[in-house]
Short mmCIF file of C-alpha atoms in Angstrom, two decimals:
data_model
loop_
_atom_site.label_atom_id
_atom_site.label_comp_id
_atom_site.label_asym_id
_atom_site.label_seq_id
_atom_site.Cartn_x
_atom_site.Cartn_y
_atom_site.Cartn_z
CA MET A 1 -9.69 -18.82 -43.63
CA GLU A 2 -5.72 -19.66 -44.47
CA GLU A 3 -6.37 -18.92 -48.06
CA THR A 4 -7.82 -15.63 -47.55
CA ALA A 5 -4.76 -14.71 -45.30
CA ALA A 6 -2.32 -15.79 -47.62
CA LEU A 7 -4.15 -14.43 -50.49
CA ALA A 8 -4.35 -10.87 -48.75
CA ALA A 9 -0.69 -11.59 -47.50
CA THR A 10 0.68 -11.15 -50.95
CA THR A 11 -1.23 -8.43 -52.70
CA ASP A 12 -0.73 -6.05 -49.87
CA LEU A 13 1.99 -3.52 -50.72
CA SER A 14 5.06 -3.09 -48.23
CA THR A 15 5.06 0.16 -46.77
CA SER A 16 8.28 1.37 -49.44
CA GLY A 17 5.84 0.22 -52.25
CA GLN A 18 3.36 2.36 -50.66
CA VAL A 19 5.80 5.38 -50.51
CA LEU A 20 6.77 4.96 -54.25
CA PHE A 21 2.99 4.43 -55.24
CA VAL A 22 1.74 7.92 -53.50
CA VAL A 23 4.98 9.58 -54.68
CA ALA A 24 4.77 8.39 -58.01
CA ALA A 25 0.91 9.38 -58.07
CA ILE A 26 1.57 13.29 -57.08
CA ILE A 27 4.54 13.11 -59.59
CA ALA A 28 2.05 11.95 -62.42
CA LEU A 29 -0.76 14.25 -61.30
CA VAL A 30 1.61 17.30 -61.19
CA SER A 31 3.07 16.60 -64.59
CA ALA A 32 -0.13 15.94 -66.46
CA VAL A 33 -0.93 19.55 -65.50
CA VAL A 34 2.19 20.87 -66.42
CA THR A 35 2.05 19.33 -69.67
CA VAL A 36 -1.16 20.75 -70.15
CA THR A 37 -0.82 24.46 -68.74
CA GLN A 38 2.75 24.48 -70.57
CA ARG A 39 2.96 27.54 -73.48
CA SER A 40 5.76 26.17 -74.52
CA PRO A 41 5.53 23.16 -76.72
CA LEU A 42 9.38 21.51 -75.55
CA ARG A 43 8.31 22.11 -71.87
CA ALA A 44 4.99 20.17 -72.29
CA ALA A 45 6.69 17.23 -73.95
CA MET A 46 9.00 17.07 -71.15
CA GLY A 47 6.04 17.15 -68.83
CA LEU A 48 4.44 14.29 -70.81
CA LEU A 49 7.60 12.58 -70.38
CA LEU A 50 7.70 12.74 -66.81
CA HIS A 51 4.38 11.64 -66.66
CA ILE A 52 4.78 8.82 -68.32
CA VAL A 53 7.85 7.88 -66.67
CA SER A 54 5.81 8.20 -63.37
CA LEU A 55 3.05 5.79 -64.75
CA ALA A 56 5.70 3.43 -65.43
CA ALA A 57 6.81 3.81 -61.66
CA LEU A 58 3.06 2.99 -60.95
CA TYR A 59 3.00 -0.36 -62.91
CA LEU A 60 6.31 -0.87 -61.00
CA SER A 61 4.78 -0.52 -57.72
CA LEU A 62 1.71 -2.40 -58.71
CA HIS A 63 4.14 -5.38 -59.78
CA ALA A 64 3.08 -5.04 -63.33
CA HIS A 65 6.68 -5.11 -64.74
CA LEU A 66 5.86 -6.00 -68.19
CA LEU A 67 3.78 -3.18 -68.86
CA ALA A 68 6.06 -0.89 -67.06
CA ALA A 69 8.88 -1.81 -69.18
CA ILE A 70 6.09 -1.31 -72.36
CA GLN A 71 4.99 2.32 -71.04
CA MET A 72 9.09 2.54 -71.19
CA LEU A 73 9.91 1.69 -74.52
CA VAL A 74 7.07 2.47 -76.43
CA TYR A 75 5.76 5.75 -75.27
CA ALA A 76 8.80 7.31 -73.58
CA GLY A 77 11.18 5.89 -76.08
CA ALA A 78 9.50 6.26 -79.11
CA VAL A 79 6.24 8.57 -78.84
CA VAL A 80 8.14 11.60 -76.88
CA VAL A 81 11.36 11.01 -78.54
CA LEU A 82 9.35 11.68 -81.46
CA PHE A 83 7.20 14.70 -80.41
CA VAL A 84 10.61 16.20 -79.21
CA PHE A 85 12.21 15.94 -82.74
CA VAL A 86 8.97 17.38 -84.27
CA ILE A 87 9.11 20.18 -82.24
CA MET A 88 13.05 20.94 -82.79
CA LEU A 89 12.47 20.37 -86.62
CA ILE A 90 9.86 22.97 -86.64
CA GLY A 91 11.71 25.23 -84.40
CA PRO A 92 10.37 25.80 -80.42
CA GLY A 93 10.08 29.50 -81.10
CA ALA A 94 7.83 28.56 -84.53
CA LEU A 95 5.31 27.46 -82.03
CA SER A 96 4.49 30.42 -79.98
CA SER A 97 2.25 33.17 -81.10
CA ARG A 98 3.75 36.39 -82.30
CA PRO A 99 2.04 39.81 -82.47
CA ASP A 100 0.61 40.74 -85.55
CA GLU A 101 1.42 44.07 -87.39
CA ARG A 102 -0.39 46.27 -84.89
CA GLY A 103 0.94 44.72 -82.38
CA ILE A 104 -1.79 42.48 -80.65
CA HIS A 105 -0.84 38.49 -79.94
CA PRO A 106 -3.41 36.50 -81.27
CA GLY A 107 -4.38 34.91 -78.46
CA GLU A 108 -5.13 38.17 -76.69
CA ILE A 109 -8.31 40.33 -76.62
CA ASP A 110 -8.32 43.55 -74.52
CA GLY A 111 -5.07 42.59 -72.72
CA VAL A 112 -6.83 39.18 -71.34
CA GLU A 113 -5.41 36.35 -73.05
CA THR A 114 -7.70 33.57 -74.53
CA ASP A 115 -6.93 30.04 -76.07
CA ALA A 116 -9.45 30.83 -79.38
CA PRO A 117 -7.83 32.82 -82.06
CA VAL A 118 -8.49 35.74 -83.26
CA GLU A 119 -10.47 36.14 -86.41
CA PRO A 120 -9.37 39.01 -88.45
CA ARG A 121 -12.74 41.78 -88.99
CA ASN A 122 -11.88 42.25 -92.72
CA LYS A 123 -11.86 39.17 -94.56
CA THR A 124 -11.31 40.56 -97.86
CA LEU A 125 -8.68 40.11 -100.08
CA PRO A 126 -6.36 43.05 -100.95
CA ILE A 127 -6.82 43.88 -105.09
CA ARG A 128 -3.27 44.08 -106.37
CA PRO A 129 -3.24 46.43 -109.17
CA ARG A 130 -2.29 45.11 -112.54
CA THR A 131 1.58 45.92 -112.82
CA ALA A 132 2.03 43.80 -116.25
CA ASP A 133 0.54 44.59 -119.80
CA PRO A 134 -1.68 41.68 -120.64
CA LEU A 135 -0.84 39.16 -122.71
CA PRO A 136 -0.92 39.77 -126.75
CA SER A 137 -3.55 38.36 -128.64
CA THR A 138 -2.72 35.82 -131.67
CA GLU A 139 -4.56 35.13 -134.56
CA SER A 140 -3.77 31.33 -134.53
CA ILE A 141 -1.89 28.82 -132.67
CA GLN A 142 0.92 28.95 -134.58
CA GLY A 143 1.92 32.80 -132.98
CA ALA A 144 1.46 31.20 -129.49
CA GLY A 145 5.16 31.14 -128.78
CA GLU A 146 6.49 34.14 -131.09
CA GLN A 147 7.33 37.47 -129.78
CA PRO A 148 5.33 40.38 -130.34
CA ALA A 149 6.21 42.73 -133.28
CA GLU A 150 7.03 46.21 -131.90
#
């Protein structure tokens, strides 16, 4: 009996630990939604960073200190920094949708925004008119590098 009471006393969270757990859980849920719903890739990466930090706080509240440290070093310190580096290398505005020549955004059909790409109706390639004369024919391989006689 005493053994189970001692075990229960060591596994219970203190009041501040419970508050930290609830706050970190709420922040984790909100930041996960922000990560998925943001249209800007940079803001989505910042939402992912906040989510990873809140998960580390959850691990701390559960007394998993090594797991929290690894979470911060590997994910927040390397993966998110790599994401932000690639986003900034490409350019944050390059990933947003731009209207085509008709003024229609790629994710918009009849004023309703969708995430599916809009395929063009006419998939044929334009035919370019021939602007240059065809290459002169030569009788043998020796005349291949010579200029044509005028």
